[in-house]
PDB file of C-alpha atoms in Angstrom:
ATOM      1  CA  UNK A  12      -5.904 -76.933 -50.559  1.00  0.00           C
ATOM      2  CA  UNK A  13      -8.069 -78.224 -47.887  1.00  0.00           C
ATOM      3  CA  UNK A  14      -5.669 -76.875 -45.715  1.00  0.00           C
ATOM      4  CA  UNK A  15      -5.840 -73.402 -46.811  1.00  0.00           C
ATOM      5  CA  UNK A  16      -9.371 -73.463 -46.868  1.00  0.00           C
ATOM      6  CA  UNK A  17      -9.475 -74.495 -43.392  1.00  0.00           C
ATOM      7  CA  UNK A  18      -7.277 -71.805 -42.250  1.00  0.00           C
ATOM      8  CA  UNK A  19      -9.508 -68.986 -43.913  1.00  0.00           C
ATOM      9  CA  UNK A  20     -12.583 -70.775 -42.516  1.00  0.00           C
ATOM     10  CA  UNK A  21     -10.354 -70.656 -38.799  1.00  0.00           C
ATOM     11  CA  UNK A  22     -10.015 -66.951 -39.635  1.00  0.00           C
ATOM     12  CA  UNK A  23     -12.819 -65.893 -40.587  1.00  0.00           C
ATOM     13  CA  UNK A  24     -14.347 -67.549 -37.593  1.00  0.00           C
ATOM     14  CA  UNK A  25     -11.966 -65.464 -35.213  1.00  0.00           C
ATOM     15  CA  UNK A  26     -12.938 -62.553 -37.343  1.00  0.00           C
ATOM     16  CA  UNK A  27     -16.607 -62.496 -36.782  1.00  0.00           C
ATOM     17  CA  UNK A  28     -15.980 -64.163 -32.979  1.00  0.00           C
ATOM     18  CA  UNK A  29     -14.019 -61.235 -32.250  1.00  0.00           C
ATOM     19  CA  UNK A  30     -16.228 -58.557 -34.212  1.00  0.00           C
ATOM     20  CA  UNK A  31     -19.428 -60.140 -32.267  1.00  0.00           C
ATOM     21  CA  UNK A  32     -17.617 -59.764 -29.261  1.00  0.00           C
ATOM     22  CA  UNK A  33     -16.565 -56.131 -29.775  1.00  0.00           C
ATOM     23  CA  UNK A  34     -20.398 -55.113 -31.591  1.00  0.00           C
ATOM     24  CA  UNK A  35     -21.685 -56.690 -28.184  1.00  0.00           C
ATOM     25  CA  UNK A  36     -19.479 -54.615 -26.237  1.00  0.00           C
ATOM     26  CA  UNK A  37     -20.497 -52.100 -27.730  1.00  0.00           C
ATOM     27  CA  UNK A  38     -24.173 -52.152 -27.584  1.00  0.00           C
ATOM     28  CA  UNK A  39     -23.966 -52.935 -23.638  1.00  0.00           C
ATOM     29  CA  UNK A  40     -22.033 -49.743 -23.162  1.00  0.00           C
ATOM     30  CA  UNK A  41     -23.898 -47.434 -25.036  1.00  0.00           C
ATOM     31  CA  UNK A  42     -26.659 -49.048 -23.686  1.00  0.00           C
ATOM     32  CA  UNK A  43     -25.744 -48.271 -20.349  1.00  0.00           C
ATOM     33  CA  UNK A  44     -24.284 -44.985 -21.179  1.00  0.00           C
ATOM     34  CA  UNK A  45     -27.798 -43.310 -22.657  1.00  0.00           C
ATOM     35  CA  UNK A  46     -30.023 -45.164 -20.464  1.00  0.00           C
ATOM     36  CA  UNK A  47     -28.140 -45.926 -17.279  1.00  0.00           C
ATOM     37  CA  UNK A  48     -28.412 -49.785 -17.798  1.00  0.00           C
ATOM     38  CA  UNK A  49     -32.318 -49.292 -18.656  1.00  0.00           C
ATOM     39  CA  UNK A  50     -32.241 -49.638 -21.904  1.00  0.00           C
ATOM     40  CA  UNK A  51     -30.590 -53.049 -22.239  1.00  0.00           C
ATOM     41  CA  UNK A  52     -30.916 -55.333 -25.274  1.00  0.00           C
ATOM     42  CA  UNK A  53     -33.849 -53.702 -27.154  1.00  0.00           C
ATOM     43  CA  UNK A  54     -31.384 -50.593 -27.536  1.00  0.00           C
ATOM     44  CA  UNK A  55     -30.903 -52.602 -30.912  1.00  0.00           C
ATOM     45  CA  UNK A  56     -34.579 -53.076 -31.913  1.00  0.00           C
ATOM     46  CA  UNK A  57     -35.678 -50.949 -34.783  1.00  0.00           C
ATOM     47  CA  UNK A  58     -39.133 -50.716 -33.290  1.00  0.00           C
ATOM     48  CA  UNK A  59     -37.838 -48.794 -30.215  1.00  0.00           C
ATOM     49  CA  UNK A  60     -34.830 -46.751 -32.091  1.00  0.00           C
ATOM     50  CA  UNK A  61     -38.074 -43.765 -32.085  1.00  0.00           C
ATOM     51  CA  UNK A  62     -38.783 -43.683 -28.328  1.00  0.00           C
ATOM     52  CA  UNK A  63     -37.307 -43.266 -24.831  1.00  0.00           C
ATOM     53  CA  UNK A  64     -37.204 -46.770 -23.060  1.00  0.00           C
ATOM     54  CA  UNK A  65     -38.594 -46.532 -19.350  1.00  0.00           C
ATOM     55  CA  UNK A  66     -37.921 -49.010 -16.546  1.00  0.00           C
ATOM     56  CA  UNK A  67     -40.467 -51.653 -17.723  1.00  0.00           C
ATOM     57  CA  UNK A  68     -38.799 -51.922 -21.118  1.00  0.00           C
ATOM     58  CA  UNK A  69     -41.988 -50.317 -22.751  1.00  0.00           C
ATOM     59  CA  UNK A  70     -41.799 -47.055 -24.559  1.00  0.00           C
ATOM     60  CA  UNK A  71     -42.070 -44.106 -22.487  1.00  0.00           C
ATOM     61  CA  UNK A  72     -44.022 -41.019 -24.295  1.00  0.00           C
ATOM     62  CA  UNK A  73     -44.194 -39.415 -20.988  1.00  0.00           C
ATOM     63  CA  UNK A  74     -40.397 -38.441 -21.346  1.00  0.00           C
ATOM     64  CA  UNK A  75     -41.292 -36.502 -24.341  1.00  0.00           C
ATOM     65  CA  UNK A  76     -44.870 -34.791 -23.072  1.00  0.00           C
ATOM     66  CA  UNK A  77     -43.415 -33.771 -19.749  1.00  0.00           C
ATOM     67  CA  UNK A  78     -41.551 -31.141 -18.745  1.00  0.00           C
ATOM     68  CA  UNK A  79     -37.896 -31.675 -17.863  1.00  0.00           C
ATOM     69  CA  UNK A  80     -37.513 -28.533 -15.227  1.00  0.00           C
ATOM     70  CA  UNK A  81     -38.487 -28.230 -11.922  1.00  0.00           C
ATOM     71  CA  UNK A  82     -38.138 -25.228  -9.323  1.00  0.00           C
ATOM     72  CA  UNK A  83     -36.681 -27.309  -6.748  1.00  0.00           C
ATOM     73  CA  UNK A  84     -35.948 -24.045  -4.362  1.00  0.00           C
ATOM     74  CA  UNK A  85     -39.517 -22.970  -4.861  1.00  0.00           C
ATOM     75  CA  UNK A  86     -41.081 -26.383  -4.553  1.00  0.00           C
ATOM     76  CA  UNK A  87     -43.219 -26.416  -0.918  1.00  0.00           C
ATOM     77  CA  UNK A  88     -41.596 -27.074   2.342  1.00  0.00           C
ATOM     78  CA  UNK A  89     -42.234 -30.068   4.730  1.00  0.00           C
ATOM     79  CA  UNK A  90     -41.256 -27.979   7.734  1.00  0.00           C
ATOM     80  CA  UNK A  91     -39.670 -29.801  11.038  1.00  0.00           C
ATOM     81  CA  UNK A  92     -38.385 -28.825  14.536  1.00  0.00           C
ATOM     82  CA  UNK A  93     -34.901 -28.490  13.280  1.00  0.00           C
ATOM     83  CA  UNK A  94     -35.168 -27.906   9.128  1.00  0.00           C
ATOM     84  CA  UNK A  95     -36.992 -28.415   6.383  1.00  0.00           C
ATOM     85  CA  UNK A  96     -36.755 -30.652   3.127  1.00  0.00           C
ATOM     86  CA  UNK A  97     -37.913 -29.877  -0.627  1.00  0.00           C
ATOM     87  CA  UNK A  98     -38.188 -32.634  -3.366  1.00  0.00           C
ATOM     88  CA  UNK A  99     -38.057 -33.520  -6.805  1.00  0.00           C
ATOM     89  CA  UNK A 100     -40.274 -37.115  -7.127  1.00  0.00           C
ATOM     90  CA  UNK A 101     -43.036 -38.432  -9.257  1.00  0.00           C
ATOM     91  CA  UNK A 102     -45.826 -36.911  -7.536  1.00  0.00           C
ATOM     92  CA  UNK A 103     -44.685 -33.213  -8.177  1.00  0.00           C
ATOM     93  CA  UNK A 104     -42.111 -33.939 -11.520  1.00  0.00           C
ATOM     94  CA  UNK A 105     -44.061 -36.236 -13.355  1.00  0.00           C
ATOM     95  CA  UNK A 106     -41.182 -36.557 -15.873  1.00  0.00           C
ATOM     96  CA  UNK A 107     -39.291 -38.802 -13.031  1.00  0.00           C
ATOM     97  CA  UNK A 108     -42.626 -41.161 -12.904  1.00  0.00           C
ATOM     98  CA  UNK A 109     -41.352 -44.775 -13.710  1.00  0.00           C
ATOM     99  CA  UNK A 110     -37.771 -43.848 -13.571  1.00  0.00           C
ATOM    100  CA  UNK A 111     -36.518 -44.420 -10.258  1.00  0.00           C
ATOM    101  CA  UNK A 112     -35.328 -41.230  -9.279  1.00  0.00           C
ATOM    102  CA  UNK A 113     -36.201 -38.520  -6.830  1.00  0.00           C
ATOM    103  CA  UNK A 114     -34.206 -35.401  -5.234  1.00  0.00           C
ATOM    104  CA  UNK A 115     -34.346 -33.960  -2.184  1.00  0.00           C
ATOM    105  CA  UNK A 116     -32.667 -30.362  -0.452  1.00  0.00           C
ATOM    106  CA  UNK A 117     -32.279 -30.808   2.929  1.00  0.00           C
ATOM    107  CA  UNK A 118     -31.730 -27.979   5.205  1.00  0.00           C
ATOM    108  CA  UNK A 119     -30.726 -28.614   9.112  1.00  0.00           C
ATOM    109  CA  UNK A 120     -30.689 -25.549  11.283  1.00  0.00           C
ATOM    110  CA  UNK A 121     -28.122 -25.578  14.148  1.00  0.00           C
ATOM    111  CA  UNK A 122     -28.753 -28.370  16.060  1.00  0.00           C
ATOM    112  CA  UNK A 123     -31.008 -30.167  13.492  1.00  0.00           C
ATOM    113  CA  UNK A 124     -30.581 -34.103  13.113  1.00  0.00           C
ATOM    114  CA  UNK A 125     -32.171 -36.275  10.415  1.00  0.00           C
ATOM    115  CA  UNK A 126     -33.777 -38.853  11.828  1.00  0.00           C
ATOM    116  CA  UNK A 127     -31.921 -42.497  12.132  1.00  0.00           C
ATOM    117  CA  UNK A 128     -33.517 -44.601   9.616  1.00  0.00           C
ATOM    118  CA  UNK A 129     -33.271 -46.667   6.548  1.00  0.00           C
ATOM    119  CA  UNK A 130     -34.290 -47.190   3.053  1.00  0.00           C
ATOM    120  CA  UNK A 131     -35.597 -51.051   2.069  1.00  0.00           C
ATOM    121  CA  UNK A 132     -35.527 -50.337  -1.464  1.00  0.00           C
ATOM    122  CA  UNK A 133     -33.268 -47.543  -2.146  1.00  0.00           C
ATOM    123  CA  UNK A 134     -29.896 -46.167  -1.944  1.00  0.00           C
ATOM    124  CA  UNK A 135     -29.322 -42.320  -1.353  1.00  0.00           C
ATOM    125  CA  UNK A 136     -25.994 -40.175  -2.587  1.00  0.00           C
ATOM    126  CA  UNK A 137     -25.663 -37.019  -0.647  1.00  0.00           C
ATOM    127  CA  UNK A 138     -23.727 -34.434  -1.964  1.00  0.00           C
ATOM    128  CA  UNK A 139     -22.947 -31.026   0.990  1.00  0.00           C
ATOM    129  CA  UNK A 140     -23.912 -28.151  -0.249  1.00  0.00           C
ATOM    130  CA  UNK A 141     -22.920 -26.045   2.650  1.00  0.00           C
ATOM    131  CA  UNK A 142     -22.301 -26.617   6.373  1.00  0.00           C
ATOM    132  CA  UNK A 143     -20.708 -29.911   8.196  1.00  0.00           C
ATOM    133  CA  UNK A 144     -22.558 -33.150   8.589  1.00  0.00           C
ATOM    134  CA  UNK A 145     -21.678 -35.298  11.212  1.00  0.00           C
ATOM    135  CA  UNK A 146     -22.790 -38.891   9.870  1.00  0.00           C
ATOM    136  CA  UNK A 147     -23.181 -42.921  11.070  1.00  0.00           C
ATOM    137  CA  UNK A 148     -23.860 -45.556   8.595  1.00  0.00           C
ATOM    138  CA  UNK A 149     -24.162 -48.876  10.251  1.00  0.00           C
ATOM    139  CA  UNK A 150     -23.564 -51.756   8.144  1.00  0.00           C
ATOM    140  CA  UNK A 151     -23.831 -55.522   8.356  1.00  0.00           C
ATOM    141  CA  UNK A 152     -21.294 -57.989  10.397  1.00  0.00           C
ATOM    142  CA  UNK A 153     -20.834 -61.158   8.071  1.00  0.00           C
ATOM    143  CA  UNK A 154     -17.472 -61.051   9.906  1.00  0.00           C
ATOM    144  CA  UNK A 155     -19.248 -61.524  13.594  1.00  0.00           C
ATOM    145  CA  UNK A 156     -19.066 -57.386  14.086  1.00  0.00           C
ATOM    146  CA  UNK A 157     -20.935 -54.637  12.829  1.00  0.00           C
ATOM    147  CA  UNK A 158     -19.365 -52.201  11.037  1.00  0.00           C
ATOM    148  CA  UNK A 159     -20.741 -48.357  12.341  1.00  0.00           C
ATOM    149  CA  UNK A 160     -19.034 -45.962  10.177  1.00  0.00           C
ATOM    150  CA  UNK A 161     -18.474 -42.433  11.921  1.00  0.00           C
ATOM    151  CA  UNK A 162     -17.425 -39.458  10.384  1.00  0.00           C
ATOM    152  CA  UNK A 163     -18.114 -35.834   9.559  1.00  0.00           C
ATOM    153  CA  UNK A 164     -18.355 -34.643   5.867  1.00  0.00           C
ATOM    154  CA  UNK A 165     -17.941 -31.066   4.638  1.00  0.00           C
ATOM    155  CA  UNK A 166     -19.000 -28.876   1.767  1.00  0.00           C
ATOM    156  CA  UNK A 167     -18.530 -30.328  -1.575  1.00  0.00           C
ATOM    157  CA  UNK A 168     -18.169 -33.766  -0.077  1.00  0.00           C
ATOM    158  CA  UNK A 169     -20.870 -37.134  -1.007  1.00  0.00           C
ATOM    159  CA  UNK A 170     -21.782 -39.615   1.488  1.00  0.00           C
ATOM    160  CA  UNK A 171     -23.178 -42.307   0.178  1.00  0.00           C
ATOM    161  CA  UNK A 172     -25.869 -44.548   1.981  1.00  0.00           C
ATOM    162  CA  UNK A 173     -26.354 -48.091   0.877  1.00  0.00           C
ATOM    163  CA  UNK A 174     -30.006 -49.651   0.303  1.00  0.00           C
ATOM    164  CA  UNK A 175     -30.961 -50.864   3.775  1.00  0.00           C
ATOM    165  CA  UNK A 176     -28.497 -49.539   5.745  1.00  0.00           C
ATOM    166  CA  UNK A 177     -29.241 -47.938   8.898  1.00  0.00           C
ATOM    167  CA  UNK A 178     -27.943 -44.463   8.684  1.00  0.00           C
ATOM    168  CA  UNK A 179     -28.277 -40.562  10.055  1.00  0.00           C
ATOM    169  CA  UNK A 180     -26.543 -37.308   9.901  1.00  0.00           C
ATOM    170  CA  UNK A 181     -26.748 -33.889  11.843  1.00  0.00           C
ATOM    171  CA  UNK A 182     -25.521 -30.413  11.799  1.00  0.00           C
ATOM    172  CA  UNK A 183     -22.437 -30.683  13.151  1.00  0.00           C
ATOM    173  CA  UNK A 184     -22.000 -27.022  13.667  1.00  0.00           C
ATOM    174  CA  UNK A 185     -22.514 -24.791  16.552  1.00  0.00           C
ATOM    175  CA  UNK A 186     -23.136 -21.790  14.599  1.00  0.00           C
ATOM    176  CA  UNK A 187     -23.967 -22.089  10.794  1.00  0.00           C
ATOM    177  CA  UNK A 188     -26.846 -24.285   9.052  1.00  0.00           C
ATOM    178  CA  UNK A 189     -26.764 -27.364   7.106  1.00  0.00           C
ATOM    179  CA  UNK A 190     -27.231 -27.712   3.419  1.00  0.00           C
ATOM    180  CA  UNK A 191     -27.687 -31.136   1.515  1.00  0.00           C
ATOM    181  CA  UNK A 192     -28.622 -32.526  -1.748  1.00  0.00           C
ATOM    182  CA  UNK A 193     -29.691 -35.994  -1.615  1.00  0.00           C
ATOM    183  CA  UNK A 194     -30.816 -38.249  -4.761  1.00  0.00           C
ATOM    184  CA  UNK A 195     -32.488 -41.461  -3.862  1.00  0.00           C
ATOM    185  CA  UNK A 196     -32.979 -44.664  -7.093  1.00  0.00           C
ATOM    186  CA  UNK A 197     -36.447 -44.417  -6.204  1.00  0.00           C
ATOM    187  CA  UNK A 198     -39.318 -42.049  -7.343  1.00  0.00           C
ATOM    188  CA  UNK A 199     -41.518 -42.434  -4.878  1.00  0.00           C
ATOM    189  CA  UNK A 200     -41.721 -39.544  -2.311  1.00  0.00           C
ATOM    190  CA  UNK A 201     -39.854 -39.054   1.149  1.00  0.00           C
ATOM    191  CA  UNK A 202     -40.068 -39.830   3.625  1.00  0.00           C
ATOM    192  CA  UNK A 203     -42.262 -42.728   2.061  1.00  0.00           C
ATOM    193  CA  UNK A 204     -39.290 -44.703   1.836  1.00  0.00           C
ATOM    194  CA  UNK A 205     -37.773 -44.783   4.924  1.00  0.00           C
ATOM    195  CA  UNK A 206     -38.433 -46.392   8.281  1.00  0.00           C
ATOM    196  CA  UNK A 207     -37.209 -44.222  10.877  1.00  0.00           C
ATOM    197  CA  UNK A 208     -36.261 -45.499  14.726  1.00  0.00           C
ATOM    198  CA  UNK A 209     -39.196 -43.755  16.589  1.00  0.00           C
ATOM    199  CA  UNK A 210     -41.543 -46.018  14.688  1.00  0.00           C
ATOM    200  CA  UNK A 211     -39.315 -48.820  14.769  1.00  0.00           C
ATOM    201  CA  UNK A 212     -39.431 -49.030  18.570  1.00  0.00           C
ATOM    202  CA  UNK A 213     -43.244 -48.103  18.360  1.00  0.00           C
ATOM    203  CA  UNK A 214     -43.580 -51.690  16.185  1.00  0.00           C
ATOM    204  CA  UNK A 215     -41.962 -53.603  18.955  1.00  0.00           C
ATOM    205  CA  UNK A 216     -43.750 -54.804  22.646  1.00  0.00           C
ATOM    206  CA  UNK A 217     -42.040 -53.292  24.930  1.00  0.00           C
ATOM    207  CA  UNK A 218     -41.376 -56.551  26.527  1.00  0.00           C
ATOM    208  CA  UNK A 219     -39.055 -57.716  23.597  1.00  0.00           C
ATOM    209  CA  UNK A 220     -37.206 -54.113  23.575  1.00  0.00           C
ATOM    210  CA  UNK A 221     -36.408 -54.669  27.372  1.00  0.00           C
ATOM    211  CA  UNK A 222     -35.124 -58.303  26.860  1.00  0.00           C
ATOM    212  CA  UNK A 223     -33.316 -57.048  23.295  1.00  0.00           C
ATOM    213  CA  UNK A 224     -31.235 -53.976  25.289  1.00  0.00           C
ATOM    214  CA  UNK A 225     -30.873 -56.445  28.690  1.00  0.00           C
ATOM    215  CA  UNK A 226     -32.662 -53.620  30.792  1.00  0.00           C
ATOM    216  CA  UNK A 227     -35.981 -53.100  32.678  1.00  0.00           C
ATOM    217  CA  UNK A 228     -39.232 -52.559  30.470  1.00  0.00           C
ATOM    218  CA  UNK A 229     -39.678 -49.507  32.799  1.00  0.00           C
ATOM    219  CA  UNK A 230     -36.760 -47.688  30.951  1.00  0.00           C
ATOM    220  CA  UNK A 231     -38.929 -47.749  27.530  1.00  0.00           C
ATOM    221  CA  UNK A 232     -42.044 -45.706  29.210  1.00  0.00           C
ATOM    222  CA  UNK A 233     -40.979 -42.418  28.294  1.00  0.00           C
ATOM    223  CA  UNK A 234     -40.724 -43.827  24.580  1.00  0.00           C
ATOM    224  CA  UNK A 235     -43.534 -41.597  22.225  1.00  0.00           C
ATOM    225  CA  UNK A 236     -46.294 -43.822  21.212  1.00  0.00           C
ATOM    226  CA  UNK A 237     -47.097 -41.499  18.403  1.00  0.00           C
ATOM    227  CA  UNK A 238     -46.086 -43.654  15.312  1.00  0.00           C
ATOM    228  CA  UNK A 239     -45.286 -41.121  12.409  1.00  0.00           C
ATOM    229  CA  UNK A 240     -42.646 -40.206  10.510  1.00  0.00           C
ATOM    230  CA  UNK A 241     -40.002 -37.860  12.274  1.00  0.00           C
ATOM    231  CA  UNK A 242     -37.883 -36.959   9.514  1.00  0.00           C
ATOM    232  CA  UNK A 243     -36.048 -34.105  11.424  1.00  0.00           C
ATOM    233  CA  UNK A 244     -35.685 -32.812  14.706  1.00  0.00           C
ATOM    234  CA  UNK A 245     -33.304 -30.913  16.840  1.00  0.00           C
ATOM    235  CA  UNK A 246     -31.305 -31.448  20.097  1.00  0.00           C
ATOM    236  CA  UNK A 247     -32.875 -31.128  23.313  1.00  0.00           C
TER     237      UNK A 247
END
């Protein structure tokens, strides 16, 4: 009898263990699917079942009270010599507040260039709507060499730039414009979350730049000293 009882207890324990494991997996997968990983363990709590949860784990009534529709192509343009941006972020699309997400439409004229830059706190995913883009993404060098990925992306392609990686793209066509839809995992407005190459050079003493490049200080005499986001420029 004692042996039979032990077998039943072992079977029960095994069943419970499997159920707990499967149940935990279902909750985790469901949380990730419903909230992009933001809901977490609180998804199982009755107290949170009636509201959406933002990145800080608190009930976010903004998701129900703010409009879910944004007219991206009707948004105000940030115009530059070489193209323009139109974006949706937490400042002009309130439903994005606290959601770590923003979207930008980037238009580059023929010869247009997105200034080389990097994002310290966000990755970006780029979808080529039309045209052809020439890309460079500079990665890290754990094996002693920099990994510089250079390629062209065409209509329908996706390009991922990891957080902190130095990158840029330009219009590779000689006669057609380039349109790109860019998604960031930050709600901040562009270009508030990027550091451009012009500002980077101006943040360093000319003597340090000369020593780093191994060239005379005079070589940097024509670098503009006006520190501001360039964002978009064009070939001269």
